[in-house]
Short mmCIF file of C-alpha atoms in Angstrom, two decimals:
data_model
loop_
_atom_site.label_atom_id
_atom_site.label_comp_id
_atom_site.label_asym_id
_atom_site.label_seq_id
_atom_site.Cartn_x
_atom_site.Cartn_y
_atom_site.Cartn_z
CA MET A 1 0.93 -8.96 -0.18
CA SER A 2 0.25 -5.34 0.73
CA HIS A 3 -1.34 -3.41 -2.11
CA GLU A 4 -1.09 0.25 -1.02
CA ILE A 5 1.41 2.45 -2.85
CA LEU A 6 2.94 5.38 -0.97
CA THR A 7 4.18 8.53 -2.64
CA PRO A 8 7.53 9.83 -1.33
CA SER A 9 5.73 12.45 0.78
CA GLU A 10 3.37 9.81 2.20
CA MET A 11 6.35 7.62 3.04
CA GLY A 12 7.92 10.54 4.89
CA ARG A 13 4.74 10.96 6.89
CA ALA A 14 4.68 7.23 7.63
CA ASP A 15 8.26 7.39 8.95
CA LYS A 16 7.43 10.26 11.28
CA LEU A 17 4.21 8.70 12.49
CA ALA A 18 5.94 5.37 13.14
CA MET A 19 8.64 7.12 15.18
CA ARG A 20 5.98 8.88 17.27
CA ARG A 21 4.12 5.61 17.84
CA GLY A 22 7.27 3.59 18.68
CA PRO A 23 8.83 1.31 19.61
CA PHE A 24 11.53 2.41 17.14
CA ASP A 25 13.05 5.86 16.79
CA GLY A 26 14.59 7.05 13.52
CA TYR A 27 17.87 5.27 14.08
CA GLY A 28 15.97 2.13 15.06
CA LEU A 29 14.11 2.16 11.75
CA MET A 30 17.40 2.79 9.93
CA SER A 31 19.05 -0.12 11.74
CA ASN A 32 16.14 -2.39 10.87
CA ALA A 33 16.42 -1.37 7.21
CA GLY A 34 20.16 -2.06 7.18
CA ARG A 35 19.68 -5.51 8.70
CA GLN A 36 17.05 -6.45 6.14
CA ILE A 37 19.21 -5.28 3.23
CA THR A 38 22.27 -7.08 4.55
CA THR A 39 20.34 -10.34 5.00
CA LEU A 40 19.19 -10.16 1.38
CA ILE A 41 22.70 -9.38 0.09
CA LEU A 42 24.31 -12.27 1.95
CA ALA A 43 21.61 -14.66 0.71
CA ARG A 44 21.75 -13.56 -2.93
CA TYR A 45 25.45 -12.80 -3.37
CA PRO A 46 27.43 -15.17 -1.14
CA ALA A 47 30.31 -15.33 -3.65
CA MET A 48 30.89 -11.58 -4.05
CA LEU A 49 34.55 -10.60 -3.96
CA CYS A 50 33.95 -7.13 -2.53
CA ALA A 51 30.94 -4.98 -1.63
CA HIS A 52 31.13 -1.34 -2.70
CA VAL A 53 28.67 0.68 -0.62
CA LEU A 54 27.83 4.11 -2.07
CA CYS A 55 26.42 6.52 0.51
CA GLY A 56 24.71 9.88 0.05
CA PRO A 57 24.33 12.51 2.77
CA GLY A 58 20.71 11.70 3.75
CA ASN A 59 18.85 8.83 5.36
CA ASN A 60 19.36 6.64 2.29
CA GLY A 61 23.08 6.98 2.90
CA GLY A 62 22.46 6.23 6.58
CA ASP A 63 20.96 2.88 5.57
CA GLY A 64 24.13 2.30 3.55
CA TYR A 65 26.41 2.93 6.53
CA VAL A 66 24.47 0.35 8.53
CA VAL A 67 24.76 -2.15 5.66
CA ALA A 68 28.51 -1.54 5.37
CA ARG A 69 29.05 -2.12 9.10
CA LEU A 70 27.00 -5.32 9.10
CA LEU A 71 28.75 -6.67 6.00
CA VAL A 72 32.14 -6.05 7.63
CA LYS A 73 30.88 -7.86 10.71
CA ALA A 74 29.87 -10.78 8.46
CA GLY A 75 33.41 -11.00 7.10
CA VAL A 76 32.81 -9.31 3.73
CA ASP A 77 35.48 -7.09 2.17
CA VAL A 78 33.79 -3.65 2.04
CA HIS A 79 34.75 -0.39 0.35
CA LEU A 80 32.58 2.57 1.32
CA TRP A 81 32.30 5.57 -1.01
CA GLU A 82 30.76 8.77 0.26
CA GLU A 83 29.17 11.77 -1.45
CA GLY A 84 28.81 14.46 1.19
CA GLU A 85 28.83 14.04 4.94
CA PRO A 86 25.56 13.49 6.80
CA ARG A 87 24.08 16.44 8.67
CA ALA A 88 25.45 16.66 12.19
CA GLY A 89 23.17 15.03 14.75
CA SER A 90 21.08 13.20 12.12
CA ASP A 91 20.36 9.48 12.20
CA ALA A 92 22.62 9.12 9.16
CA ALA A 93 25.44 10.83 11.08
CA ILE A 94 25.00 8.35 13.94
CA ALA A 95 25.17 5.47 11.44
CA ALA A 96 28.28 6.96 9.80
CA ALA A 97 30.00 7.29 13.19
CA ASP A 98 29.35 3.59 13.84
CA TYR A 99 31.14 2.54 10.64
CA PRO A 100 34.68 1.41 11.55
CA VAL A 101 36.56 2.50 8.39
CA GLU A 102 37.21 5.92 6.86
CA PRO A 103 35.02 6.34 3.74
CA ARG A 104 36.51 7.24 0.37
CA PRO A 105 35.31 10.02 -1.99
CA LEU A 106 32.66 8.89 -4.47
CA GLN A 107 34.54 10.33 -7.45
CA ASP A 108 37.21 7.63 -6.98
CA PHE A 109 34.73 4.72 -7.03
CA MET A 110 36.00 1.86 -9.21
CA PRO A 111 34.58 -1.68 -8.85
CA GLU A 112 35.94 -4.80 -10.51
CA PRO A 113 34.18 -7.81 -12.05
CA GLY A 114 32.93 -10.12 -9.32
CA ASP A 115 32.18 -7.24 -6.95
CA LEU A 116 28.79 -5.99 -5.76
CA VAL A 117 27.54 -2.40 -5.60
CA VAL A 118 25.12 -1.24 -2.92
CA ASP A 119 23.49 1.97 -4.15
CA ALA A 120 22.57 3.99 -1.05
CA LEU A 121 23.11 7.41 -2.58
CA TYR A 122 19.60 8.84 -2.96
CA GLY A 123 16.17 7.36 -2.29
CA THR A 124 12.62 8.08 -3.37
CA GLY A 125 12.72 11.78 -2.55
CA LEU A 126 15.21 12.70 -5.28
CA SER A 127 13.94 15.69 -7.29
CA LYS A 128 16.98 16.79 -9.33
CA PRO A 129 19.54 15.13 -11.60
CA LEU A 130 22.44 13.25 -10.06
CA SER A 131 25.70 15.08 -9.43
CA GLU A 132 28.66 14.59 -11.76
CA ALA A 133 30.29 12.16 -9.32
CA ALA A 134 27.10 10.12 -8.92
CA ALA A 135 26.50 10.07 -12.69
CA ARG A 136 30.06 8.82 -13.15
CA ALA A 137 29.36 6.04 -10.62
CA VAL A 138 26.34 5.01 -12.71
CA ARG A 139 28.50 4.81 -15.85
CA VAL A 140 31.29 2.90 -14.13
CA ALA A 141 28.89 0.34 -12.65
CA LYS A 142 27.29 -0.21 -16.05
CA GLU A 143 30.62 -0.51 -17.86
CA THR A 144 31.97 -2.97 -15.28
CA GLY A 145 28.80 -5.05 -15.37
CA VAL A 146 28.68 -5.50 -11.59
CA PRO A 147 25.28 -6.24 -10.02
CA VAL A 148 23.66 -3.37 -8.12
CA VAL A 149 21.49 -3.66 -5.03
CA ALA A 150 19.50 -0.42 -4.71
CA VAL A 151 18.39 0.88 -1.33
CA ASP A 152 14.77 2.04 -1.60
CA LEU A 153 15.05 3.04 -5.29
CA PRO A 154 17.87 3.16 -7.85
CA SER A 155 19.53 6.56 -7.50
CA GLY A 156 18.47 8.82 -10.36
CA VAL A 157 14.89 7.46 -10.55
CA SER A 158 12.07 9.70 -9.33
CA GLY A 159 10.04 8.00 -6.64
CA GLU A 160 7.01 10.04 -7.74
CA THR A 161 7.05 9.53 -11.51
CA GLY A 162 9.44 6.67 -12.26
CA GLN A 163 11.26 8.97 -14.69
CA VAL A 164 15.06 9.16 -14.86
CA LEU A 165 16.57 12.42 -13.64
CA GLY A 166 19.60 12.66 -15.91
CA SER A 167 21.01 9.17 -15.33
CA ALA A 168 20.19 6.27 -13.02
CA PHE A 169 21.48 2.93 -11.82
CA ALA A 170 19.98 -0.24 -13.27
CA ALA A 171 19.57 -2.48 -10.23
CA ALA A 172 19.46 -6.26 -10.13
CA VAL A 173 17.35 -5.95 -6.99
CA THR A 174 15.80 -3.04 -5.13
CA VAL A 175 15.00 -3.24 -1.43
CA THR A 176 12.28 -0.87 -0.29
CA PHE A 177 10.47 -0.38 2.99
CA ALA A 178 6.86 -0.82 4.17
CA ARG A 179 5.22 -0.33 0.75
CA LYS A 180 6.14 0.20 -2.89
CA LYS A 181 6.32 3.72 -4.31
CA PRO A 182 5.03 4.88 -7.73
CA GLY A 183 8.60 4.90 -9.09
CA HIS A 184 8.84 1.15 -8.50
CA LEU A 185 5.96 0.45 -10.89
CA LEU A 186 5.97 3.32 -13.40
CA GLU A 187 8.34 2.98 -16.34
CA PRO A 188 11.24 3.29 -16.77
CA GLY A 189 11.67 3.00 -13.00
CA ARG A 190 9.96 -0.38 -13.02
CA THR A 191 12.59 -1.82 -15.36
CA LEU A 192 15.51 -0.14 -13.59
CA CYS A 193 14.47 -1.57 -10.20
CA GLY A 194 15.01 -5.18 -11.23
CA ASP A 195 13.51 -7.51 -8.62
CA ILE A 196 11.71 -5.59 -5.88
CA ALA A 197 11.79 -6.74 -2.25
CA VAL A 198 9.46 -4.94 0.16
CA VAL A 199 10.75 -5.46 3.70
CA ASP A 200 9.34 -4.75 7.15
CA ILE A 201 11.36 -2.26 9.19
CA GLY A 202 8.79 -1.63 11.92
CA ILE A 203 6.18 0.56 10.21
CA SER A 204 2.85 -1.02 11.07
CA ASP A 205 -0.21 -1.54 8.87
CA ALA A 206 -2.07 0.78 11.25
CA VAL A 207 0.35 3.58 10.40
CA ILE A 208 -0.19 3.00 6.67
CA ALA A 209 -3.96 3.02 7.18
CA GLU A 210 -3.75 6.32 9.03
CA ILE A 211 -1.81 7.84 6.12
CA GLY A 212 -4.74 6.84 3.89
CA PRO A 213 -3.05 6.21 0.52
CA ARG A 214 -5.30 6.46 -2.55
CA CYS A 215 -3.04 4.59 -4.97
CA PHE A 216 -2.73 0.82 -5.09
CA GLU A 217 -0.88 -1.90 -6.90
CA ASN A 218 -3.43 -3.60 -9.13
CA LEU A 219 -3.70 -6.93 -7.38
CA PRO A 220 -6.87 -9.01 -6.95
CA ASP A 221 -7.05 -7.99 -3.29
CA ILE A 222 -8.34 -4.55 -4.27
CA TRP A 223 -11.26 -5.82 -6.36
CA LEU A 224 -11.85 -9.51 -5.65
CA GLU A 225 -14.65 -8.80 -3.16
CA LYS A 226 -16.70 -7.25 -5.97
CA PHE A 227 -15.67 -9.77 -8.65
CA PRO A 228 -18.85 -11.53 -9.87
CA VAL A 229 -19.40 -15.28 -9.70
CA PRO A 230 -22.74 -16.82 -10.67
CA ALA A 231 -25.24 -17.67 -7.97
CA SER A 232 -26.82 -21.11 -7.99
CA ASP A 233 -30.20 -19.72 -9.09
CA THR A 234 -28.94 -17.39 -11.81
CA TYR A 235 -29.90 -17.30 -15.49
CA LYS A 236 -28.33 -15.65 -18.52
CA TYR A 237 -29.97 -12.23 -18.32
CA ARG A 238 -29.29 -11.98 -14.60
CA ARG A 239 -25.61 -12.34 -15.53
CA GLY A 240 -25.86 -9.23 -17.69
CA HIS A 241 -26.16 -8.35 -21.35
CA VAL A 242 -23.47 -6.55 -23.38
CA GLY A 243 -23.94 -4.79 -26.71
CA VAL A 244 -20.88 -4.30 -28.94
CA PHE A 245 -20.93 -1.95 -31.92
CA SER A 246 -19.43 -3.36 -35.12
CA GLY A 247 -17.72 -1.50 -37.94
CA SER A 248 -17.68 -1.92 -41.70
CA PRO A 249 -17.26 -5.33 -43.43
CA THR A 250 -13.46 -4.97 -43.48
CA ALA A 251 -13.25 -4.04 -39.78
CA THR A 252 -15.60 -6.39 -37.97
CA GLY A 253 -13.03 -8.50 -36.16
CA ALA A 254 -12.45 -5.97 -33.39
CA ALA A 255 -16.09 -6.07 -32.30
CA ARG A 256 -16.13 -9.86 -32.31
CA LEU A 257 -13.02 -9.97 -30.13
CA SER A 258 -14.68 -7.63 -27.65
CA ALA A 259 -17.90 -9.63 -27.76
CA MET A 260 -16.18 -12.96 -27.14
CA ALA A 261 -14.20 -11.48 -24.21
CA SER A 262 -17.43 -10.20 -22.64
CA ALA A 263 -18.97 -13.64 -22.93
CA ARG A 264 -15.89 -15.42 -21.59
CA VAL A 265 -15.68 -13.19 -18.53
CA GLY A 266 -19.22 -14.07 -17.59
CA ALA A 267 -21.78 -11.85 -19.34
CA GLY A 268 -24.87 -13.99 -19.82
CA ALA A 269 -25.73 -12.56 -23.24
CA VAL A 270 -23.75 -10.57 -25.81
CA THR A 271 -25.09 -8.92 -28.96
CA VAL A 272 -23.07 -7.48 -31.83
CA LEU A 273 -24.80 -4.36 -33.17
CA SER A 274 -23.97 -4.44 -36.86
CA PRO A 275 -24.59 -2.20 -39.84
CA THR A 276 -26.53 -3.99 -42.59
CA ARG A 277 -23.48 -4.18 -44.84
CA SER A 278 -21.57 -6.15 -42.17
CA LEU A 279 -24.31 -8.60 -41.17
CA ALA A 280 -23.14 -11.36 -43.50
CA VAL A 281 -19.50 -11.33 -42.42
CA ASN A 282 -20.42 -11.09 -38.74
CA GLY A 283 -23.02 -13.83 -39.07
CA ALA A 284 -20.45 -16.13 -40.67
CA HIS A 285 -18.22 -15.89 -37.59
CA LEU A 286 -20.68 -15.78 -34.68
CA THR A 287 -22.35 -18.68 -32.91
CA SER A 288 -23.17 -18.03 -29.25
CA ILE A 289 -22.89 -14.26 -29.77
CA MET A 290 -26.16 -12.74 -30.99
CA LEU A 291 -26.37 -10.39 -33.96
CA ARG A 292 -28.68 -7.44 -34.53
CA LYS A 293 -29.00 -4.89 -37.33
CA ALA A 294 -28.24 -1.38 -36.10
CA ASP A 295 -27.87 1.17 -38.90
CA THR A 296 -29.56 4.08 -37.15
CA LEU A 297 -29.89 5.64 -33.72
CA ASP A 298 -33.55 4.58 -33.62
CA GLU A 299 -32.55 0.96 -34.19
CA VAL A 300 -30.00 1.15 -31.37
CA LEU A 301 -32.53 2.76 -29.05
CA GLY A 302 -34.98 0.04 -29.97
CA PHE A 303 -32.42 -2.58 -28.96
CA LEU A 304 -31.75 -0.78 -25.66
CA ASP A 305 -35.44 -0.56 -24.91
CA ALA A 306 -36.21 -4.17 -25.82
CA ARG A 307 -33.16 -5.97 -24.42
CA LYS A 308 -31.96 -3.50 -21.77
CA PRO A 309 -28.24 -4.34 -21.92
CA GLN A 310 -26.24 -3.30 -18.92
CA ALA A 311 -23.13 -2.27 -20.90
CA LEU A 312 -22.08 -1.20 -24.38
CA VAL A 313 -18.67 -1.26 -26.09
CA TYR A 314 -18.22 1.60 -28.52
CA GLY A 315 -15.19 2.18 -30.71
CA PRO A 316 -13.31 -0.92 -31.89
CA GLY A 317 -13.30 -0.99 -35.69
CA LEU A 318 -15.76 1.89 -36.16
CA GLY A 319 -13.35 4.26 -37.91
CA PRO A 320 -11.84 7.55 -36.69
CA GLU A 321 -14.45 9.78 -38.34
CA GLN A 322 -16.48 12.70 -37.05
CA GLU A 323 -19.75 10.87 -37.64
CA VAL A 324 -18.63 8.15 -35.21
CA ALA A 325 -18.31 10.79 -32.50
CA ASN A 326 -21.60 12.42 -33.52
CA PHE A 327 -23.48 9.12 -33.25
CA LEU A 328 -22.13 8.59 -29.73
CA LEU A 329 -23.14 12.11 -28.66
CA ASP A 330 -26.61 11.58 -30.08
CA LEU A 331 -26.90 8.33 -28.15
CA LEU A 332 -25.75 9.94 -24.90
CA ALA A 333 -28.25 12.78 -25.42
CA GLU A 334 -31.11 10.28 -25.20
CA VAL A 335 -31.53 10.49 -21.43
CA ASP A 336 -34.19 7.80 -21.27
CA GLY A 337 -32.41 5.52 -23.70
CA ALA A 338 -28.77 5.86 -22.66
CA PRO A 339 -27.10 2.63 -21.50
CA GLU A 340 -26.24 1.98 -17.84
CA SER A 341 -22.54 1.56 -18.59
CA LEU A 342 -20.26 2.32 -21.51
CA VAL A 343 -16.73 1.30 -22.50
CA LEU A 344 -15.06 3.65 -24.96
CA ASP A 345 -11.97 2.50 -26.83
CA ALA A 346 -10.06 2.81 -30.08
CA ASP A 347 -11.98 4.78 -32.73
CA GLY A 348 -14.55 5.82 -30.15
CA LEU A 349 -11.76 7.79 -28.46
CA THR A 350 -10.01 8.95 -31.62
CA SER A 351 -13.22 10.30 -33.14
CA ALA A 352 -14.19 12.00 -29.87
CA ALA A 353 -10.89 13.89 -29.98
CA PHE A 354 -12.37 16.15 -32.68
CA GLU A 355 -14.50 17.75 -29.94
CA PRO A 356 -13.47 16.21 -26.62
CA GLU A 357 -15.29 18.77 -24.49
CA ALA A 358 -18.60 17.72 -26.05
CA LEU A 359 -18.02 14.13 -24.93
CA PHE A 360 -16.94 15.21 -21.45
CA ALA A 361 -20.03 17.37 -21.06
CA ALA A 362 -22.24 14.46 -22.09
CA LEU A 363 -20.62 12.17 -19.53
CA HIS A 364 -20.99 14.80 -16.80
CA ALA A 365 -24.70 15.23 -17.53
CA GLU A 366 -27.33 13.87 -15.19
CA GLY A 367 -28.34 10.36 -16.20
CA ALA A 368 -25.13 9.72 -18.15
CA PRO A 369 -23.83 6.15 -18.15
CA LYS A 370 -20.99 4.97 -15.96
CA ALA A 371 -18.06 5.08 -18.34
CA ILE A 372 -14.65 3.45 -18.73
CA MET A 373 -12.20 4.83 -21.29
CA THR A 374 -9.18 2.76 -22.34
CA PRO A 375 -6.76 5.04 -24.22
CA HIS A 376 -3.22 4.14 -25.19
CA GLU A 377 -0.59 6.89 -25.21
CA GLY A 378 -1.56 8.38 -28.58
CA GLU A 379 -5.28 8.35 -27.85
CA PHE A 380 -4.70 9.87 -24.42
CA ARG A 381 -2.64 12.68 -25.93
CA ARG A 382 -5.28 13.49 -28.53
CA LEU A 383 -8.21 13.35 -26.13
CA PHE A 384 -6.69 15.01 -23.04
CA ARG A 385 -4.76 17.81 -24.62
CA GLY A 386 -1.87 19.12 -22.56
CA LEU A 387 -1.99 16.44 -19.88
CA ALA A 388 0.19 13.79 -21.53
CA ASP A 389 3.08 16.20 -22.09
CA ASP A 390 3.09 17.83 -18.65
CA PRO A 391 6.54 16.93 -17.21
CA LYS A 392 5.47 17.86 -13.67
CA LEU A 393 2.81 15.13 -13.50
CA SER A 394 3.30 11.41 -13.04
CA LYS A 395 1.30 9.00 -15.15
CA VAL A 396 -0.89 8.45 -12.10
CA GLU A 397 -1.65 12.15 -11.75
CA LYS A 398 -2.31 12.47 -15.48
CA ALA A 399 -4.82 9.63 -15.33
CA ARG A 400 -6.49 11.10 -12.24
CA SER A 401 -6.84 14.50 -13.91
CA ALA A 402 -8.26 12.88 -17.04
CA ALA A 403 -10.77 10.91 -14.97
CA VAL A 404 -12.08 14.11 -13.39
CA ARG A 405 -12.17 15.91 -16.72
CA ALA A 406 -14.08 13.10 -18.43
CA SER A 407 -16.21 11.89 -15.49
CA ALA A 408 -15.03 8.40 -16.36
CA VAL A 409 -12.68 5.72 -15.14
CA ILE A 410 -9.51 6.01 -17.20
CA VAL A 411 -7.41 3.01 -18.19
CA TYR A 412 -4.20 4.70 -19.37
CA LYS A 413 -2.65 1.78 -21.19
CA GLY A 414 1.00 0.86 -21.58
CA PRO A 415 3.60 -1.40 -20.00
CA ASP A 416 2.70 0.37 -16.74
CA THR A 417 -1.06 0.72 -17.23
CA VAL A 418 -2.69 3.10 -14.73
CA ILE A 419 -6.37 2.91 -13.79
CA ALA A 420 -7.87 6.06 -12.22
CA ALA A 421 -11.34 7.03 -11.00
CA PRO A 422 -12.86 10.51 -10.70
CA ASP A 423 -12.91 10.13 -6.90
CA GLY A 424 -9.08 10.04 -6.78
CA ARG A 425 -8.50 6.31 -6.46
CA ALA A 426 -5.79 4.96 -8.72
CA ALA A 427 -4.06 1.66 -9.37
CA ILE A 428 -0.86 0.81 -11.19
CA ASN A 429 -0.81 -2.53 -12.97
CA SER A 430 2.24 -4.69 -12.35
CA ASN A 431 1.61 -7.92 -14.27
CA GLY A 432 1.73 -6.41 -17.77
CA THR A 433 3.60 -8.24 -20.50
CA PRO A 434 4.92 -7.29 -23.96
CA LEU A 435 3.04 -10.31 -25.29
CA LEU A 436 0.00 -7.99 -25.33
CA ALA A 437 1.66 -5.71 -27.88
CA THR A 438 -0.35 -7.27 -30.69
CA ALA A 439 -3.26 -6.05 -32.81
CA GLY A 440 -6.65 -6.66 -31.24
CA SER A 441 -5.54 -7.21 -27.66
CA GLY A 442 -7.03 -3.85 -26.64
CA ASP A 443 -10.38 -4.90 -28.10
CA VAL A 444 -10.34 -7.92 -25.80
CA LEU A 445 -9.67 -5.65 -22.82
CA SER A 446 -12.68 -3.49 -23.72
CA GLY A 447 -14.87 -6.57 -23.81
CA LEU A 448 -13.57 -7.76 -20.46
CA CYS A 449 -14.40 -4.44 -18.83
CA ALA A 450 -17.88 -4.40 -20.37
CA GLY A 451 -18.58 -7.97 -19.34
CA LEU A 452 -17.71 -7.17 -15.75
CA LEU A 453 -19.76 -3.96 -15.80
CA ALA A 454 -22.73 -5.94 -17.10
CA GLN A 455 -22.48 -8.16 -14.02
CA SER A 456 -22.81 -5.09 -11.78
CA MET A 457 -19.13 -4.72 -10.92
CA PRO A 458 -18.42 -1.02 -10.15
CA PRO A 459 -16.47 0.78 -12.90
CA PHE A 460 -13.15 1.26 -11.07
CA GLU A 461 -13.05 -2.32 -9.84
CA ALA A 462 -14.22 -3.63 -13.24
CA ALA A 463 -11.45 -1.74 -15.00
CA CYS A 464 -8.81 -2.93 -12.53
CA ALA A 465 -10.00 -6.52 -12.80
CA GLY A 466 -10.18 -6.36 -16.58
CA VAL A 467 -6.62 -5.08 -16.87
CA TRP A 468 -5.21 -7.68 -14.46
CA ILE A 469 -7.10 -10.60 -15.99
CA HIS A 470 -6.10 -9.49 -19.50
CA SER A 471 -2.40 -9.51 -18.58
CA GLU A 472 -2.61 -12.73 -16.58
CA ALA A 473 -4.26 -14.56 -19.48
CA ALA A 474 -1.45 -13.45 -21.80
CA ARG A 475 1.13 -14.68 -19.29
CA HIS A 476 -0.62 -18.04 -19.01
CA PHE A 477 -0.67 -18.46 -22.79
CA GLY A 478 2.94 -17.40 -23.32
CA PRO A 479 4.93 -16.69 -26.51
CA GLY A 480 3.12 -16.83 -29.83
CA LEU A 481 0.06 -15.05 -28.43
CA ILE A 482 -2.30 -13.29 -30.81
CA ALA A 483 -5.52 -11.52 -29.84
CA GLU A 484 -7.70 -14.48 -30.85
CA ASP A 485 -5.90 -16.58 -28.24
CA LEU A 486 -6.90 -14.33 -25.36
CA PRO A 487 -10.59 -15.26 -24.83
CA PRO A 488 -9.90 -19.01 -24.39
CA ALA A 489 -6.76 -18.19 -22.36
CA LEU A 490 -9.04 -16.53 -19.80
CA ARG A 491 -10.30 -19.90 -18.55
CA PRO A 492 -7.50 -20.86 -16.12
CA VAL A 493 -7.27 -17.29 -14.82
CA LEU A 494 -11.00 -17.13 -14.16
CA GLY A 495 -10.88 -20.57 -12.61
CA ASP A 496 -8.29 -19.39 -10.10
CA LEU A 497 -10.36 -16.31 -9.25
CA PHE A 498 -13.54 -18.38 -8.83
CA ALA A 499 -11.65 -20.69 -6.48
CA ARG A 500 -10.46 -17.73 -4.41
CA LYS A 501 -14.08 -16.63 -4.11
CA GLY A 502 -14.99 -20.09 -2.81
CA TRP A 503 -17.20 -20.89 -5.80
CA ALA A 504 -18.15 -24.57 -5.84
CA GLY A 505 -19.93 -24.70 -9.21
#
């Protein structure tokens, strides 16, 4: 499966480059697209009573004209509804001229139960709300309950942001070309697309490589090469050591969830750094996880000096207080004692929001640790003021801007989690599940990221892998999941990844 994601502008460049390279011109690509869509429709909806093909004036509509002609040729009853004529001399105009029946005006569109709608009005380049006639078509399709096959993207969904521009079709299946676009994976576009079929219309992998996309679907292909598996001669400290900061006696569970996730994902040693008042409750629940008293900065620095952990988790269960942020800043100011890598989550982020620029400056400083931040929507809004509410930016661009601002890899959590690095790379996760909407699941994710960092996985790849593994474990476990179920649920997921790496044990 191809993992690159193309923005609408990158897709436009790919089209033009492919036409220059050949062997297909613009109409050839359009004809290929129409054939692929028609093949899918005939396979999925052989019992449809009538196909209603809705065509806009651009190339998306041109694809629709080709589909309509091929469906007629296959013996399907077709009604074609048009919003605006294609520009004279365009590929869409050629396709329209090849259609054997006079189209009808879109404002008269009226399907019946048992029919199928092919939405070829507007594709990924839409930048304004649908017209009144198109918005009416959306309402009528929804009220009638007919299935919709969307060409490239459901009309009304932004290909750049996934946001709805006024109103949008909810497709049963969306057929797109060459590669997915951000709007296919960012909500609510992801939900409105239904099943997504990426089809080949003659745009080669070499063309995509020349475009040089910097956004990817978060699949193992983008990080598996750097995913750690133990060598035959390894030992526990070679597999990395993680330190996890614990909170007060009533909030210790979050740290233990993170610690267990770090251990499960392969860290050779994990230590919970606990205040004295929480030692008893932590000690009662820990076995393979080590425990160390850490009331003061000097005690933490002593641990770093003696045990030299490769990664720390800071935030889960610590409390959203100013002193939590101050302690972190004091730790980061210790150039010689700062950890190699740091995962910031939960209260570590909320407390830092009191003075976010101080944290960002510390992470930009020479000798600062490699950092991963894992904010959910509220934490992102508090920490990166102004970014979350900018309507001009997609979630991908917001995460990229935050990564530069913080000098950290950002895991912008949600049903469409985005991972972004300061160098501009970004990934959109596509295996998320609402099963993870449960207390403590984010603490497990922090531990996964730290455990991978401790095994020398680079921060962007570690974050991508952590997010994917986290979601896949939840899917494997299924309904009834709570956060405590996640660490043991990692086993089959990790086993599959080890097998893909050729690990023989």
